[in-house]
C-alpha positions as CSV (number, residue, x, y, z in Angstrom):
1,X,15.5,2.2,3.6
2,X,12.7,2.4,6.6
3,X,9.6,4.3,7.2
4,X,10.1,7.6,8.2
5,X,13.7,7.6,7.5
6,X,13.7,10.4,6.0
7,X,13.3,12.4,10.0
8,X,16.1,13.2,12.4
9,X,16.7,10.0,15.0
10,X,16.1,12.5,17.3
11,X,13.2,12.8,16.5
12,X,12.2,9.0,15.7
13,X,13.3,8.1,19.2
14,X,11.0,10.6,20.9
15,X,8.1,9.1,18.9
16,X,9.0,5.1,18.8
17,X,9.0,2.9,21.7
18,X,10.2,0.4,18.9
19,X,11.7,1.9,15.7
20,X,11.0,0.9,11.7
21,X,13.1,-1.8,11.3
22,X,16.0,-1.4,7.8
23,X,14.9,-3.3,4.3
24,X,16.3,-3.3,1.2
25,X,15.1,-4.9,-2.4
26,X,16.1,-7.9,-1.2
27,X,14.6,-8.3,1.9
28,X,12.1,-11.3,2.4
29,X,9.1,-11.1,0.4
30,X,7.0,-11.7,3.8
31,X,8.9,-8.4,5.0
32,X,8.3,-6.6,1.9
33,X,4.7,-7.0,1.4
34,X,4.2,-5.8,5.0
35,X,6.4,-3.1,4.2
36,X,5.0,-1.8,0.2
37,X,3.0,1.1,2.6
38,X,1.7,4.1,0.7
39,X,2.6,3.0,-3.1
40,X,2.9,6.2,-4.8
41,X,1.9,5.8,-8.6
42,X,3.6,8.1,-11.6
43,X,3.1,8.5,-15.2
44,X,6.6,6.7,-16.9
45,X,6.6,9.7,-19.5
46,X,7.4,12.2,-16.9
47,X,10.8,13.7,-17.8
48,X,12.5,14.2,-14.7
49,X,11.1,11.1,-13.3
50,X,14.9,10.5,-12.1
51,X,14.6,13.0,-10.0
52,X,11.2,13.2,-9.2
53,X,12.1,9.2,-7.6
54,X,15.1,10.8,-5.6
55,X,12.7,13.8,-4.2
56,X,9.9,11.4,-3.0
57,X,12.4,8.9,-1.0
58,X,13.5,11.8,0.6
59,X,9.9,12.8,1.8
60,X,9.3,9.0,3.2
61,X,7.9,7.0,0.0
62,X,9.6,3.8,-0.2
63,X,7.9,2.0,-3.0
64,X,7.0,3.4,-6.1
65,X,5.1,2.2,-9.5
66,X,6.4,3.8,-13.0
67,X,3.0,3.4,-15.0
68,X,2.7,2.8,-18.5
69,X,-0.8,1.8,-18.7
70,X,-3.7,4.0,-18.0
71,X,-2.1,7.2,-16.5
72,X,-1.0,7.5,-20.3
73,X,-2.5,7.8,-23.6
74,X,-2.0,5.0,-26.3
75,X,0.1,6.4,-28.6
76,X,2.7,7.5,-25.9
77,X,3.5,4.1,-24.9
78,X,6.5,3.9,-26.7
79,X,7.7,7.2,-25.8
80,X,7.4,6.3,-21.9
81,X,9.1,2.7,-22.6
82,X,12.3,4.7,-23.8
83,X,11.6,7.5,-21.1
84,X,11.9,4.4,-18.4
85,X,15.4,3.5,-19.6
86,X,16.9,6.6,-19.8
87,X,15.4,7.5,-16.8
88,X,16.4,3.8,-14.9
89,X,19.8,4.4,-16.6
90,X,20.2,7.9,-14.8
91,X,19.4,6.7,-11.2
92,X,21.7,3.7,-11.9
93,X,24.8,6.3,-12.2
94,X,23.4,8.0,-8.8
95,X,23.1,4.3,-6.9
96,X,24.8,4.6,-3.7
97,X,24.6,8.6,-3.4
98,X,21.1,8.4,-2.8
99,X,18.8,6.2,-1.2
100,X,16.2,4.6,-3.8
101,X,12.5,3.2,-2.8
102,X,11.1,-0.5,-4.4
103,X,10.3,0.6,-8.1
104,X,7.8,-1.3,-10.3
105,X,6.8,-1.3,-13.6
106,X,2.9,-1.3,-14.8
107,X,2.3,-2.5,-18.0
108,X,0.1,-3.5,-21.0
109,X,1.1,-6.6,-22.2
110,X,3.1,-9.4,-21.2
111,X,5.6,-9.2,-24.3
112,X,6.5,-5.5,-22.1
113,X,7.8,-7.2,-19.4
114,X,11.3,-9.5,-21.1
115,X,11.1,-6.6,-23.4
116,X,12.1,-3.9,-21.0
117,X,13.6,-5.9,-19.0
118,X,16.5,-6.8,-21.7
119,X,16.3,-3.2,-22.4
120,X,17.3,-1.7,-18.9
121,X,20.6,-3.8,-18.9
122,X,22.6,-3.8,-16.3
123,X,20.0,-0.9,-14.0
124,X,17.6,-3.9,-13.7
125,X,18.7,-4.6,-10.3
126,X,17.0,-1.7,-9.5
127,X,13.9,-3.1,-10.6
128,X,11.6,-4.9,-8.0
129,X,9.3,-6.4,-10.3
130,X,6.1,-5.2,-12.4
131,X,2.4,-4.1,-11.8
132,X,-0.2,-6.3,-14.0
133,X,-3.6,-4.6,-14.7
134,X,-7.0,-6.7,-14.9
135,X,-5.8,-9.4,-13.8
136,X,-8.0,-12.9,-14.3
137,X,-6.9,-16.2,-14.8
138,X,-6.9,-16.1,-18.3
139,X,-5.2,-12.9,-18.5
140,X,-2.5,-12.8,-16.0
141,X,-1.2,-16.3,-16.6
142,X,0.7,-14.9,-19.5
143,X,2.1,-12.1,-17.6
144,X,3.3,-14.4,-14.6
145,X,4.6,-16.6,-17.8
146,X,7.1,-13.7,-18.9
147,X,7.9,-12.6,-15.4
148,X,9.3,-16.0,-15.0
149,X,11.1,-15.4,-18.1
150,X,12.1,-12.4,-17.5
151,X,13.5,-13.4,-14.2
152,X,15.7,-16.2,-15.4
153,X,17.2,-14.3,-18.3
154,X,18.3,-11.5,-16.2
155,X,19.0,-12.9,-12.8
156,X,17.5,-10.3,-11.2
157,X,14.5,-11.2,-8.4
158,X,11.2,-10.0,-9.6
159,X,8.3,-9.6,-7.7
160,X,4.3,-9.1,-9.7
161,X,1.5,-7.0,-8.2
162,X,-1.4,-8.5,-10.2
163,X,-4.3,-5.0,-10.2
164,X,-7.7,-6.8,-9.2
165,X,-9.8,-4.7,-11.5
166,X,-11.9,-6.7,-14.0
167,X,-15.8,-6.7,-14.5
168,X,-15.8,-10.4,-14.0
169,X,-14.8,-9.3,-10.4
170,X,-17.3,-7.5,-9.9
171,X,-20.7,-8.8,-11.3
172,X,-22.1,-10.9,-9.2
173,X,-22.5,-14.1,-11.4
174,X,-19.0,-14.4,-11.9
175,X,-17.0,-13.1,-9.0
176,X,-16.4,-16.9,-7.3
177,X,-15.5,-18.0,-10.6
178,X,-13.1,-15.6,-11.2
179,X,-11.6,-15.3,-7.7
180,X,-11.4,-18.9,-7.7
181,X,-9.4,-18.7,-10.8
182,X,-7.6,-15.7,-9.8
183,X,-6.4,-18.2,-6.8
184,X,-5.3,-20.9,-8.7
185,X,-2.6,-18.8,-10.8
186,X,-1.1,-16.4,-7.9
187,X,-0.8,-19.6,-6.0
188,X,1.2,-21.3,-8.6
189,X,3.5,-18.6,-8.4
190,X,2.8,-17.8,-4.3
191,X,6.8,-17.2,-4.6
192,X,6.8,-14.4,-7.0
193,X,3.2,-12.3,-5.9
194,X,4.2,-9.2,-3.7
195,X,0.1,-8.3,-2.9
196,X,-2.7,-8.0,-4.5
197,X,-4.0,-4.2,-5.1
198,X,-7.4,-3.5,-5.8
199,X,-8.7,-1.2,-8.8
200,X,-11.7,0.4,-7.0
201,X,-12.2,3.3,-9.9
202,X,-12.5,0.4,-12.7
203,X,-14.8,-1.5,-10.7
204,X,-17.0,2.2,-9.9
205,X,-16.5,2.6,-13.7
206,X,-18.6,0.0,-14.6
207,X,-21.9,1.5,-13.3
208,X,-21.0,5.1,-13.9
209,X,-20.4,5.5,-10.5
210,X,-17.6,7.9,-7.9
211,X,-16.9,8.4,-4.8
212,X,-16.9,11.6,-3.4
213,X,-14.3,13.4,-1.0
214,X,-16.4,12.5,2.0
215,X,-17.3,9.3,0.9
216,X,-14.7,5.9,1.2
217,X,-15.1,2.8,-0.8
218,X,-16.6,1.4,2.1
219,X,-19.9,3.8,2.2
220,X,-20.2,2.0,-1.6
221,X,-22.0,-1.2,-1.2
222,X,-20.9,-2.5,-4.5
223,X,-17.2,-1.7,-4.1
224,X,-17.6,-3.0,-0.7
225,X,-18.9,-6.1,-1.5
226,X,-15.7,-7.0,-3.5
227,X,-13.2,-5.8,-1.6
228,X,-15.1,-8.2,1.3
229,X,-15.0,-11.1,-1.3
230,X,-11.5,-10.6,-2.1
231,X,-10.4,-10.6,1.1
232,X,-12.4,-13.5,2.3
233,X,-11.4,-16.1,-1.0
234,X,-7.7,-14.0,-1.5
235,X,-6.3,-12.6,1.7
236,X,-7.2,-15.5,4.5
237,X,-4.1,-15.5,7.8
238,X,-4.5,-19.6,7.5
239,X,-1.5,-19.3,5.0
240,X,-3.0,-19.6,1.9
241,X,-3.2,-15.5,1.7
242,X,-1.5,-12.6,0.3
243,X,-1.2,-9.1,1.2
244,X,-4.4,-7.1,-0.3
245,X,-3.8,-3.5,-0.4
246,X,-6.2,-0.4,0.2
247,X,-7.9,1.0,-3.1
248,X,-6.7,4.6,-4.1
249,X,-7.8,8.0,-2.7
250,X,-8.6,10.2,-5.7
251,X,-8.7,13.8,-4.3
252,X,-6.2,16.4,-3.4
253,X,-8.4,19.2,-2.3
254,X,-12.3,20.2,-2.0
255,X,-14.2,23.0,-3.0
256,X,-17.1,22.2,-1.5
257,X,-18.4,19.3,1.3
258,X,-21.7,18.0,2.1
259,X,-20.9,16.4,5.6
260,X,-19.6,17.7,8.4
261,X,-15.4,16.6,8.4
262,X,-14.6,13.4,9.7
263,X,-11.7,14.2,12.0
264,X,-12.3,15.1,16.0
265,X,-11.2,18.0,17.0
266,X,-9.6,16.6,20.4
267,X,-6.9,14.6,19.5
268,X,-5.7,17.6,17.4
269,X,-5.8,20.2,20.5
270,X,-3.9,18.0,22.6
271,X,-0.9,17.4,20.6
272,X,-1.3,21.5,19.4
273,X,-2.2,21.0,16.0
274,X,-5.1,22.4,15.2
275,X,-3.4,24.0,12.4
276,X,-2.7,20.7,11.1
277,X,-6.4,19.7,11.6
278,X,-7.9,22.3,9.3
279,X,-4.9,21.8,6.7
280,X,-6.0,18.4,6.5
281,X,-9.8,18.8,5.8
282,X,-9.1,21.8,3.6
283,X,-6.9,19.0,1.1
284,X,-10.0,16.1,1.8
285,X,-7.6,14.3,4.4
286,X,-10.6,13.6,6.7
287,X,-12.2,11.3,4.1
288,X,-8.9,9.4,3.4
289,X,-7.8,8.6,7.3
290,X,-10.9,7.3,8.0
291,X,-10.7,5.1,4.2
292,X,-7.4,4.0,5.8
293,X,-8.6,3.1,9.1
294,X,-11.3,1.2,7.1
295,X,-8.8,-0.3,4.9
296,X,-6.8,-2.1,8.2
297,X,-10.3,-3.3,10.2
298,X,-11.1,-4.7,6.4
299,X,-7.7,-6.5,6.2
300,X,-6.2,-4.5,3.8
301,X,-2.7,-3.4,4.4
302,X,-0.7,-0.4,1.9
303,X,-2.4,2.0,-0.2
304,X,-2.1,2.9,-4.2
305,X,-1.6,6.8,-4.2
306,X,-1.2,9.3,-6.5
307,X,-0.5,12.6,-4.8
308,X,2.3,12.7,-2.8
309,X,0.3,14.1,0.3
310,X,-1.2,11.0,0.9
311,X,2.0,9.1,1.6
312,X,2.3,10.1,4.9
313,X,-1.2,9.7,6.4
314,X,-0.9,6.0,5.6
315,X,2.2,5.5,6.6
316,X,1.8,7.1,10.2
317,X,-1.8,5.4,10.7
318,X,0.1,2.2,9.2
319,X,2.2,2.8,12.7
320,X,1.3,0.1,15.4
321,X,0.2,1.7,18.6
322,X,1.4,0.9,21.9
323,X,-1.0,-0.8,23.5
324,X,-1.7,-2.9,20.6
325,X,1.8,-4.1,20.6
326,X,1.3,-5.1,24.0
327,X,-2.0,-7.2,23.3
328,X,0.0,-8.8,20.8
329,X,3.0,-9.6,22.7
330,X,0.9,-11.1,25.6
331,X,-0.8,-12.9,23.0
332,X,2.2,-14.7,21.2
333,X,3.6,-15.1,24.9
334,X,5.6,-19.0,24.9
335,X,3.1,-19.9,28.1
336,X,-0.1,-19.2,26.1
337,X,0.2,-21.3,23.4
338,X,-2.7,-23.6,25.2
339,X,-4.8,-20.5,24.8
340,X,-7.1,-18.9,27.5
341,X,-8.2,-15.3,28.3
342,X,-7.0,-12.5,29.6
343,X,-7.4,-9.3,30.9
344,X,-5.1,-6.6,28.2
345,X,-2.2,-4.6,30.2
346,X,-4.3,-1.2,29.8
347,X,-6.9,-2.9,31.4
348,X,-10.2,-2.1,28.9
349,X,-10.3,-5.1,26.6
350,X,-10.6,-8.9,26.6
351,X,-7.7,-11.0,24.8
352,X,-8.3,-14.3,24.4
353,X,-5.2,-16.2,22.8
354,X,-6.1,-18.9,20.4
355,X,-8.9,-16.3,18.0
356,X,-6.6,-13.2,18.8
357,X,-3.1,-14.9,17.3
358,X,-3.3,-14.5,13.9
359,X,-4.5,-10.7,14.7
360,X,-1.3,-10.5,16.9
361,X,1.1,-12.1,14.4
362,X,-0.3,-9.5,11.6
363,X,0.4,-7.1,14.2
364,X,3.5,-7.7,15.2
365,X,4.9,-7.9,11.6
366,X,3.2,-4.4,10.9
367,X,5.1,-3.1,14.2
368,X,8.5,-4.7,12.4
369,X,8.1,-2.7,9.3
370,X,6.3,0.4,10.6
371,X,7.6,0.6,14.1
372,X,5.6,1.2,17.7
373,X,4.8,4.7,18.8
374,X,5.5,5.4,22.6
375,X,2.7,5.0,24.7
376,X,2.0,9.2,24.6
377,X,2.4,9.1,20.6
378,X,-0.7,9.1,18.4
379,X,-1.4,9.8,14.8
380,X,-1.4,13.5,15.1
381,X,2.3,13.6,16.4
382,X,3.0,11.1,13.7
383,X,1.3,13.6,10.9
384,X,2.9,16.6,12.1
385,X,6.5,15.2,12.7
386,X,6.4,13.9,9.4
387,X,5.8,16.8,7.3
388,X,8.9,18.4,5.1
389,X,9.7,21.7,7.0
C-alpha cells in the first residue's frame, strides 16, 4: 500500500517531485507510525464491514480501527466479537485480490485481546495489533501483558495504540503522575507501541464541554493544555518519544456558523477550485484543515477519523512541501554536521543546522511515507486530485 495509491501514476507524477514510498504490515515500526495517517474508525458490528474495508482502501485509507468499545452499546459486544471473525474470515478468502489497509482492534478488556486473537485463526496475519482505551499505568499494563501473550501464541507481529483518555490525564493534580507512569509502561514495551492517540471528547467530557465546527482543540485551553503535556513528557525527538496523533474531528456538515470560514479564498482561485472551496466549508472542512495544521506545528502526526471525508484532507496536508524538503535536505547535508547557519534555497528563511535537525529528520521521514509535492503543488491540487470521480 502508499498514500494516494488509489490515483492514476499519471497523475501522482504530475503532483510529486518525490512519490509515497510502498509499505506493507510488516514494514518497520518507525515507517509505520509515520505512515498510520488518517486512522478511519468503524463500529465492529457493522455487517458488511468486509466490504466496507475493501471500499475505503480504494478511496486512499490505509489504516483502519474495528471498534468494539464505545462506538457500541454494552450488550452488543458479543455480537460484534463474532461479527469481527466472520468478517476477518471474509477478507482472508479475498487476500491477494484486493489491497487491504493496517487493521486494528479496539477493545474493552485485556482477556479480548488472546481471546480474539485465538478466535480469528489463521486471518490473524491480517491483524496489525489492537487499540487500548484509558490507558494509565495501572490499566494498560494488563493489556500490554496479553498483547505479549497474544503475540507469542499466534506468531503474528502485533502492534498496541494505547487511547490517552483518562481523567487522571487531565486534572491538573495528577497529570505528571500519570504521564509519568504512562511512560514507564509504553517504554517497557517501546518495541510493540505504534503511537499514542489522544481521546480529546473523553477529556471535553469531563467538564461538560464541545467543541464546535469552527472551533479546534487548540482554541480549548484545557484540551490544549494536555495535548502540550503529552507531547512535552510522551512525544520528545531525543529518542525516548513516540508518535502522538491528532485528536478526532467530530463534524460532517454545519447548519449554521458563527465565524467567518477559515479557508483563503486565494489559493483556491489559483489552482481553479473554488468549487472545491465552498464544498469544503459547506461539510465544516475549514475548521478541520486548520485542527490539522495545528496538530503538525503541535507535534502531532495522523488523525483518528470517523467520516470517511476527512481521510483525505489529512493525508494531502500530511504531504511535505517542496521547499521544506529542501530545508531539510540542506540541513541533514554530510558537511553540516558541525552545524552553522544558513540562508534556505527559496531564499525567505533562516536554517540553522544543529536546532533545525531533528525538525529535518521528522521531515524527511514524513516526505518517505507521504511523498513531496512539486514545487507548483499545494494542498488544493492535493484535495482536488484526490477526490473519487
Amino acid at each position: 500500500m502508499r498514500h494516494f495509491g488509489h490515483i492514476a501514476p499519471e497523475v501522482r507524477q504530475r503532483l510529486f517531485h518525490q512519490e509515497p514510498c510502498e509499505f506493507s504490515a510488516d514494514s518497520p515500526a518507525r515507517l509505520l507510525s509515520a505512515a498510520l495517517g488518517a486512522t478511519l474508525y468503524s463500529p465492529a458490528t457493522r455487517p458488511r464491514l468486509a466490504d466496507d474495508i475493501v471500499k475505503q482502501t480504494g478511496r486512499g485509507v490505509v489504516s483502519m480501527v474495528l471498534c468494539l468499545e464505545d462506538s457500541i452499546g454494552d450488550e452488543d459486544v458479543a455480537q460484534g466479537e463474532e461479527n469481527l471473525v466472520r468478517q476477518f474470515t471474509d477478507l482472508a478468502e479475498r487476500e491477494g485480490a484486493v489491497d487491504l489497509p493496517l487493521l486494528f482492534i479496539r477493545v474493552r478488556t485485556p482477556e479480548q485481546i488472546p481471546d480474539l486473537v485465538r478466535r480469528l485463526g489463521a486471518a490473524v496475519r491480517l491483524l496489525s495489533g489492537f487499540v487500548l482505551p484509558k490507558f494509565t499505568e495501572e490499566r494498560g499494563m494488563p493489556f500490554l501483558e496479553a498483547l505479549a501473550t497474544a503475540e507469542a501464541d499466534s506468531g503474528r507481529r502485533l502492534f498496541a495504540m494505547p487511547v490517552l483518555e483518562s481523567p487522571q490525564l487531565l486534572y491538573r493534580e495528577s497529570r505528571v503522575e500519570t504521564l509519568e507512569g504512562i511512560f514507564r509502561v509504553v517504554d517497557k514495551y517501546r518495541d510493540r507501541v505504534l503511537a499514542l492517540r489522544l481521546g480529546v471528547t473523553d477529556f471535553c467530557s469531563s467538564y461538560g464541554l464541545r467543541r464546535a465546527p469552527d472551533m479546534t482543540a487548540y482554541d480549548v485551553q484545557i484540551v490544549a493544555s494536555v495535548i502540550a503535556d503529552v507531547v512535552n513528557m510522551l512525544g520528545r525527538a531525543d529518542g525516548t518519544g513516540f508518535t502522538v496523533t491528532g485528536p478526532v474531528w467530530e463534524y460532517f456538515r454545519v447548519q449554521e456558523r458563527m465565524f467567518k470560514p477559515q479557508l483563503r479564498r486565494s489559493p483556491f482561485l489559483e489552482g481553479q477550485a473554488e468549487q472545491l472551496r465552498e464544498a469544503l466549508i459547506e461539510h465544516s472542512m475549514d475548521g478541520l484543515l486548520r485542527e490539522i495544521t495545528m496538530d503538525h506545528a503541535n507535534g502531532l502526526l495522523g488523525k483518528t477519523c470517523i467520516h470517511p471525508s476527512h481521510v483525505l484532507p489529512v493525508h494531502a496536508l500530511s504531504v511535505v512541501s517542496h521547499e521544506e524538503y529542501s530545508d531539510a535536505k540542506d540541513i541533514l547535508r554530510p558537511d553540516r554536521c558541525g552545524g552553522g547557519v544558513l540562508r534556505s534555497q527559496y531564499t525567505n528563511k533562516m536554517n540553522e543546522v544543529k536546532p533545525h535537525r531533528a525538525w529535518a529528520e521528522r521531515t524527511l521521514l514524513r516526505a518517505e511515507v507521504f511523498g513531496v509535492a512539486n514545487e507548483d503543488i499545494g494542498f488544493v491540487e492535493l484535495l482536488a486530485a484526490g477526490i473519487p470521480a
